[in-house]
Coordinates of C-alpha atoms in Angstrom, one line a residue:
Chain A
M1 CA -5.1 -14.8 -30.6
Q2 CA -8.7 -14.7 -29.5
R3 CA -8.4 -18.3 -28.3
S4 CA -5.4 -17.5 -26.1
L5 CA -7.3 -14.6 -24.5
T6 CA -10.4 -16.8 -23.8
K7 CA -8.9 -18.4 -20.7
Y8 CA -8.2 -15.0 -19.2
R9 CA -11.7 -13.8 -20.0
I10 CA -13.1 -16.8 -18.2
G11 CA -11.1 -16.2 -15.1
L12 CA -11.9 -12.5 -15.0
G13 CA -15.6 -13.4 -15.6
I14 CA -15.6 -15.7 -12.6
I15 CA -14.2 -12.8 -10.4
G16 CA -16.8 -10.5 -11.9
L17 CA -19.6 -13.0 -11.2
F18 CA -18.4 -13.2 -7.6
T19 CA -18.5 -9.4 -7.4
L20 CA -22.1 -9.4 -8.6
V21 CA -23.1 -11.9 -6.0
I22 CA -21.6 -9.8 -3.3
L23 CA -23.3 -6.7 -4.8
A24 CA -26.7 -8.5 -4.6
V25 CA -26.1 -9.6 -1.0
V26 CA -25.2 -6.0 0.0
L27 CA -28.1 -4.5 -1.8
V28 CA -30.6 -6.9 -0.2
Q29 CA -29.3 -6.0 3.2
A30 CA -29.2 -2.2 2.6
S31 CA -32.8 -1.4 3.7
A32 CA -32.6 -3.7 6.7
T33 CA -29.2 -2.1 7.7
R34 CA -30.7 1.4 7.3
Q35 CA -33.7 0.3 9.5
D36 CA -31.3 -1.1 12.2
Q37 CA -29.2 2.1 12.1
K38 CA -32.3 4.2 12.8
T39 CA -33.3 1.8 15.6
E40 CA -29.8 2.0 17.1
D41 CA -29.8 5.8 16.9
S42 CA -33.2 6.0 18.6
A43 CA -32.1 3.5 21.3
N44 CA -28.9 5.6 22.0
N45 CA -31.0 8.8 22.4
I46 CA -33.5 7.0 24.7
A47 CA -30.7 5.5 26.8
T48 CA -29.2 9.0 27.3
E49 CA -32.5 10.4 28.5
L50 CA -33.2 7.4 30.7
N51 CA -29.8 7.5 32.3
N52 CA -30.2 11.3 32.9
Y53 CA -33.7 10.7 34.4
N54 CA -32.5 8.4 37.1
G55 CA -28.8 9.0 37.3
Y56 CA -26.2 6.6 36.0
S57 CA -26.5 4.4 39.2
L58 CA -30.3 4.4 39.0
T59 CA -30.5 6.1 42.3
G60 CA -34.0 7.3 41.7
P61 CA -37.0 5.0 41.0
A62 CA -37.4 3.7 37.5
P63 CA -40.2 5.3 35.4
N64 CA -43.3 3.3 34.8
S65 CA -43.1 3.9 31.1
L66 CA -41.1 5.8 28.6
P67 CA -43.6 8.7 28.2
E68 CA -43.3 9.2 32.0
A69 CA -39.6 9.9 31.4
G70 CA -40.5 12.4 28.6
I71 CA -39.8 9.9 25.8
N72 CA -42.8 10.0 23.4
N73 CA -41.4 9.0 20.0
A74 CA -40.0 5.6 20.7
P75 CA -40.1 3.3 17.6
S76 CA -41.9 0.0 17.7
T77 CA -38.6 -1.9 17.7
I78 CA -37.8 -0.6 21.2
S79 CA -39.6 -1.8 24.3
Y80 CA -39.4 -0.8 27.9
T81 CA -40.7 -2.8 30.9
K82 CA -40.4 -1.8 34.5
T83 CA -39.4 -4.9 36.5
G84 CA -39.0 -3.3 40.0
R85 CA -38.9 0.0 41.8
H86 CA -35.2 0.4 40.8
S87 CA -34.9 -1.9 37.8
Y88 CA -36.2 -2.2 34.3
R89 CA -35.7 -4.2 31.1
F90 CA -34.9 -2.5 27.8
C91 CA -35.2 -4.4 24.6
V92 CA -34.2 -3.5 21.0
T93 CA -35.2 -5.6 18.0
Y94 CA -32.7 -5.7 15.1
K95 CA -33.2 -7.1 11.6
L96 CA -29.5 -8.1 11.1
T97 CA -26.6 -9.3 13.1
S98 CA -23.8 -6.9 13.7
N99 CA -20.3 -7.5 15.0
D100 CA -16.9 -5.9 14.7
F101 CA -15.5 -8.4 12.3
S102 CA -13.0 -6.8 9.9
A103 CA -11.6 -8.9 7.1
S104 CA -8.6 -6.5 6.6
S105 CA -7.8 -6.7 10.3
L106 CA -8.0 -10.5 10.1
A107 CA -5.7 -10.7 7.0
Q108 CA -3.2 -8.2 8.5
N109 CA -3.2 -10.3 11.7
V110 CA -2.5 -13.5 9.9
V111 CA 0.4 -12.0 8.0
A112 CA 1.6 -10.1 11.1
R113 CA 1.8 -13.3 13.1
G114 CA 4.4 -14.3 10.6
V115 CA 6.6 -11.5 11.8
G116 CA 5.8 -12.2 15.4
A117 CA 3.5 -9.2 15.8
G118 CA 0.0 -10.7 15.5
T119 CA -2.5 -11.3 18.2
N120 CA -5.2 -14.0 18.7
Y121 CA -7.7 -12.1 16.5
N122 CA -11.3 -13.0 17.2
A123 CA -14.3 -10.9 16.2
N124 CA -16.3 -10.0 19.2
Q125 CA -19.6 -11.9 19.1
Y126 CA -22.7 -10.9 20.8
Y127 CA -23.2 -12.2 24.3
Q128 CA -26.3 -14.4 24.1
G129 CA -27.5 -13.7 27.6
S130 CA -29.0 -10.3 28.6
Y131 CA -26.6 -7.7 30.1
S132 CA -27.2 -6.3 33.5
Y133 CA -25.9 -2.9 34.3
S134 CA -26.7 -0.1 36.6
Y135 CA -27.2 2.1 33.6
L136 CA -28.5 1.6 30.1
Y137 CA -25.8 0.9 27.5
I138 CA -26.7 0.2 23.8
N139 CA -24.1 -2.3 22.5
P140 CA -23.3 -1.8 18.8
I141 CA -22.5 -5.6 18.6
H142 CA -25.8 -7.4 18.5
H143 CA -27.5 -10.4 17.0
K144 CA -30.5 -10.6 14.7
G145 CA -33.8 -10.3 16.7
V146 CA -34.5 -9.1 20.2
N147 CA -31.6 -7.9 22.3
C148 CA -32.4 -7.1 26.0
Q149 CA -30.6 -5.4 28.8
D150 CA -31.6 -5.6 32.4
V151 CA -30.9 -2.4 34.4
S152 CA -30.9 -2.4 38.2
G153 CA -29.7 0.3 40.6
Y154 CA -27.2 -0.4 43.4
T155 CA -29.8 0.8 45.9
A156 CA -32.2 -1.9 44.8
N157 CA -29.9 -4.5 46.4
F158 CA -30.0 -2.8 49.7
N159 CA -33.4 -1.2 49.9
S160 CA -35.5 -3.6 47.9
S161 CA -38.5 -2.9 50.1
I162 CA -38.6 0.8 49.4
Chain B
M1 CA 69.1 63.1 2.4
D2 CA 68.5 63.8 -1.2
N3 CA 65.4 65.9 -1.6
N4 CA 65.4 65.9 -5.3
P5 CA 62.3 64.1 -6.5
K6 CA 64.2 63.1 -9.6
S7 CA 66.6 60.9 -7.6
D8 CA 63.9 58.3 -7.0
Y9 CA 63.0 58.3 -10.6
H10 CA 66.7 57.9 -11.5
E11 CA 67.1 55.1 -9.2
Y12 CA 64.1 53.4 -10.7
E13 CA 65.5 53.7 -14.1
H14 CA 68.5 51.7 -13.1
Q15 CA 66.5 48.8 -11.8
P16 CA 67.3 45.6 -13.8
A17 CA 64.7 44.9 -16.4
A18 CA 62.3 42.4 -15.2
F19 CA 60.5 41.8 -18.5
T20 CA 62.1 41.5 -21.9
P21 CA 59.4 41.3 -24.5
S22 CA 61.4 39.5 -27.1
E23 CA 62.5 36.7 -24.8
N24 CA 59.2 36.2 -23.2
L25 CA 57.3 36.1 -26.5
T26 CA 59.7 33.3 -27.5
D27 CA 59.1 31.4 -24.3
M28 CA 55.4 31.7 -24.7
A29 CA 55.5 30.4 -28.3
T30 CA 57.7 27.5 -27.5
A31 CA 57.1 26.5 -23.9
E32 CA 53.6 27.5 -22.9
R33 CA 51.8 26.7 -26.2
P34 CA 53.6 23.8 -27.6
H35 CA 50.7 22.6 -29.6
H36 CA 50.4 25.9 -31.4
R37 CA 53.9 25.6 -32.9
P38 CA 53.8 26.4 -36.6
P39 CA 54.4 23.7 -39.0
E40 CA 58.0 22.8 -39.9
H41 CA 58.0 24.3 -43.3
H42 CA 57.4 27.8 -41.8
S43 CA 60.4 30.0 -42.6
F44 CA 60.8 31.1 -39.1
Y45 CA 61.9 27.6 -38.0
P46 CA 64.8 25.9 -39.6
Q47 CA 64.1 22.9 -41.7
T48 CA 65.6 20.0 -39.9
P49 CA 65.3 16.4 -41.0
P50 CA 63.2 14.3 -38.6
P51 CA 65.2 12.2 -36.2
P52 CA 65.5 8.6 -37.0
P53 CA 63.0 6.5 -35.1
P54 CA 64.4 4.8 -32.0
P55 CA 65.1 1.1 -32.3
T56 CA 62.1 -0.8 -31.2
R57 CA 61.5 -4.4 -30.6
V58 CA 58.8 -6.0 -32.6
A59 CA 56.1 -6.9 -30.1
P60 CA 54.3 -10.2 -30.6
P61 CA 50.8 -9.9 -32.0
Q62 CA 48.2 -9.2 -29.4
D63 CA 44.5 -9.5 -29.2
P64 CA 42.8 -6.4 -30.3
I65 CA 42.1 -4.3 -27.2
P66 CA 38.7 -2.5 -27.3
N67 CA 38.7 1.2 -27.1
P68 CA 38.4 2.4 -23.5
P69 CA 35.1 3.7 -22.6
A70 CA 34.6 7.4 -22.8
P71 CA 34.8 9.3 -19.5
Q72 CA 31.7 9.4 -17.4
S73 CA 31.3 13.1 -17.9
M74 CA 31.1 12.7 -21.6
V75 CA 28.3 10.1 -21.6
P76 CA 24.8 11.7 -21.8
Q77 CA 22.9 10.8 -18.6
P78 CA 19.2 11.0 -18.4
V79 CA 18.2 13.5 -15.7
V80 CA 14.5 12.5 -15.7
K81 CA 13.6 8.8 -15.8
V82 CA 10.2 8.3 -17.4
L83 CA 8.2 5.2 -18.0
S84 CA 7.4 4.0 -21.5
P85 CA 3.8 4.6 -22.7
R86 CA 3.1 0.9 -22.1
G87 CA 4.8 1.1 -18.8
V88 CA 2.3 3.7 -17.6
E89 CA -0.5 1.3 -18.4
Y90 CA 1.3 -1.5 -16.6
V91 CA 1.5 0.7 -13.5
F92 CA -2.2 1.4 -13.7
M93 CA -2.8 -2.3 -14.0
T94 CA -0.6 -3.0 -11.0
I95 CA -2.6 -0.5 -8.9
A96 CA -5.9 -2.1 -10.0
L97 CA -4.5 -5.6 -9.4
V98 CA -3.3 -4.9 -5.8
T99 CA -6.6 -3.1 -5.0
G100 CA -8.7 -5.9 -6.5
A101 CA -6.7 -8.6 -4.7
I102 CA -7.2 -6.8 -1.4
G103 CA -11.0 -6.6 -2.1
L104 CA -11.2 -10.2 -3.3
A105 CA -9.3 -11.5 -0.3
S106 CA -11.4 -9.4 2.1
A107 CA -14.7 -10.6 0.6
L108 CA -13.6 -14.2 0.7
L109 CA -12.3 -14.0 4.3
A110 CA -15.7 -12.6 5.3
V111 CA -17.5 -15.4 3.5
V112 CA -15.4 -18.2 5.0
N113 CA -15.8 -16.7 8.5
G114 CA -19.6 -16.6 8.0
N115 CA -20.0 -12.8 8.0
Y116 CA -22.3 -11.7 5.2
S117 CA -23.5 -8.5 6.9
F118 CA -23.6 -5.1 5.1
S119 CA -21.1 -3.5 7.4
V120 CA -18.5 -6.2 6.6
L121 CA -19.0 -6.5 2.8
Y122 CA -19.6 -2.9 1.6
F123 CA -16.0 -1.8 1.5
P124 CA -14.6 -4.9 -0.2
L125 CA -17.5 -4.6 -2.7
A126 CA -16.5 -1.0 -3.4
L127 CA -12.9 -2.1 -4.1
L128 CA -14.1 -4.9 -6.4
L129 CA -16.6 -2.8 -8.3
V130 CA -13.9 -0.3 -9.3
S131 CA -10.8 -2.5 -9.6
V132 CA -12.2 -5.6 -11.4
P133 CA -13.4 -3.7 -14.6
V134 CA -10.4 -1.5 -14.7
F135 CA -8.0 -4.4 -14.2
S136 CA -9.8 -6.6 -16.7
W137 CA -9.8 -3.9 -19.4
L138 CA -6.1 -3.1 -18.9
F139 CA -5.0 -6.7 -18.6
L140 CA -6.8 -7.8 -21.8
R141 CA -5.6 -4.8 -23.7
L142 CA -1.9 -5.3 -22.7
K143 CA -2.1 -9.0 -23.2
Q144 CA -3.4 -8.4 -26.7
A145 CA -0.6 -6.0 -27.4
E146 CA 1.9 -8.5 -26.2
L147 CA 0.5 -11.2 -28.5
L148 CA 0.7 -8.8 -31.5
D149 CA 4.2 -7.6 -30.6
P150 CA 6.2 -10.1 -28.5
A151 CA 8.9 -7.4 -28.0
A152 CA 6.5 -5.6 -25.8
R153 CA 6.9 -8.3 -23.2
L154 CA 10.5 -7.2 -22.7
D155 CA 9.6 -3.6 -22.0
A156 CA 11.6 -2.5 -19.0
S157 CA 8.8 -0.5 -17.4
K158 CA 6.6 -3.6 -17.6
R159 CA 9.1 -5.8 -16.0
R160 CA 9.6 -3.3 -13.2
S161 CA 5.9 -3.4 -12.4
T162 CA 5.6 -7.2 -12.7
Q163 CA 8.7 -7.7 -10.5
F164 CA 7.2 -5.4 -7.9
I165 CA 4.1 -7.5 -7.9
Q166 CA 6.1 -10.7 -7.6
I167 CA 8.1 -9.4 -4.7
S168 CA 5.0 -8.1 -2.9
S169 CA 3.0 -11.3 -3.3
F170 CA 6.0 -13.4 -2.3
V171 CA 6.4 -11.4 1.0
V172 CA 2.7 -11.9 1.7
C173 CA 2.8 -15.6 1.1
F174 CA 6.1 -16.0 2.9
F175 CA 4.9 -14.4 6.1
T176 CA 1.4 -15.9 5.9
L177 CA 3.0 -19.4 6.0
I178 CA 5.2 -18.4 8.9
G179 CA 2.1 -17.0 10.7
F180 CA 0.2 -20.2 10.0
L181 CA 2.9 -22.4 11.6
A182 CA 3.2 -20.0 14.5
T183 CA -0.6 -20.3 15.1
I184 CA -0.4 -24.1 14.9
F185 CA 2.3 -24.1 17.5
A186 CA 0.4 -21.6 19.7
K187 CA -2.7 -23.9 19.4
L188 CA -0.6 -26.9 20.4
S189 CA 0.7 -25.0 23.5
G190 CA -2.9 -23.9 24.3
S191 CA -2.1 -20.2 24.0
Y192 CA -4.3 -19.7 21.0
S193 CA -8.0 -20.0 21.7
G194 CA -9.5 -19.5 18.3
S195 CA -10.7 -22.2 15.8
I196 CA -7.8 -23.8 13.9
M197 CA -10.2 -24.6 11.0
K198 CA -10.9 -20.9 10.5
V199 CA -7.2 -20.2 10.6
I200 CA -6.6 -22.8 7.9
L201 CA -9.4 -21.3 5.7
D202 CA -8.0 -17.8 6.3
V203 CA -4.5 -18.9 5.3
L204 CA -5.9 -20.7 2.2
V205 CA -7.8 -17.6 1.0
I206 CA -4.6 -15.4 1.3
L207 CA -2.5 -18.0 -0.4
V208 CA -4.9 -18.5 -3.2
V209 CA -5.1 -14.8 -4.0
A210 CA -1.5 -13.7 -3.3
G211 CA 0.0 -17.1 -4.4
G212 CA -2.1 -17.0 -7.6
V213 CA -0.8 -13.6 -8.5
L214 CA 2.8 -14.7 -7.7
F215 CA 2.4 -18.0 -9.7
Y216 CA 1.1 -16.2 -12.8
Y217 CA 3.7 -13.5 -13.0
W218 CA 6.5 -15.9 -12.0
R219 CA 5.6 -18.2 -14.9
D220 CA 5.2 -15.2 -17.2
E221 CA 8.6 -13.9 -16.2
H222 CA 10.4 -17.2 -16.6
R223 CA 8.7 -17.8 -20.0
L224 CA 10.4 -14.7 -21.2
S225 CA 13.9 -15.9 -20.2

């Protein structure tokens, strides 16, 4: 009887081993994910303050530095550089890549295509170039490393000499 | 006009009798309650010889006819349908199996699509961490019980659970294959922009998990019969 159960024990053991590997991967990434989450929260708070400082169309001049806009507690993973009177570059450094991939959505979509209800599911990947907006937007989809956004006001295009 | 109050009474007295106790008692004894007729030897009824039996033809021998079933109202009907004690364990195992299969397929889909990030893997991991030990314990326990007592494999509650698993996994495999072909055709027409290699890997993962479950229980069911 024990022999006939051995093959089932081996199969279940393989699945258990796979589970342990996934557990190790998740635990290794836990601290980096927590750090990235703190960075993203700080970046969102700074973005709100910067957008309120100059208006969402950057009508006013960009601040020379973050402390000038009243932001004194920016973490080292966030950098601000003024590139013009009405433009600046905002960079955030992440430890891990983040996208909106969802395995359950993917599986549902594969099966749903069988009943004619699926879509061309593709997880949104981070756009490798830098974004350019008239206001600062922190994208939750990002890649590992430095992610920058260039912000320039509409008035900068017309009154660049001011 | 007769003002004597007795006249009415007199008139009533001359009404024909509507009820004769002796006649009606006889009617009740003979007509209304035929089965309660006293036996023939009772002195009240005359002793008459039984009539000769009517001439009958001898019927050819026939096959014995089984007794007709009792009326439906006489058969005890269960008002509460319960699972057998083993059947409850099979339902637990079914829940753990379905949950674990979803977790395993999700984790494998993430891996084949190159997504190892925390946010993608943490929920499939939670599913696997709970369902794999529970399923393993219940599966080995029930398998051992089946080996000790082969009659347990015919338990109706068990077959209900395993048939549910077979039907569910068949539906998943069936529509996955249709979806795969639909994606191939969409790719040929240029209306699908994704990687066809990833679609093949995704379909393979789903077919390995759902098809593996279907194959195991299909074989198990047909080994019974």
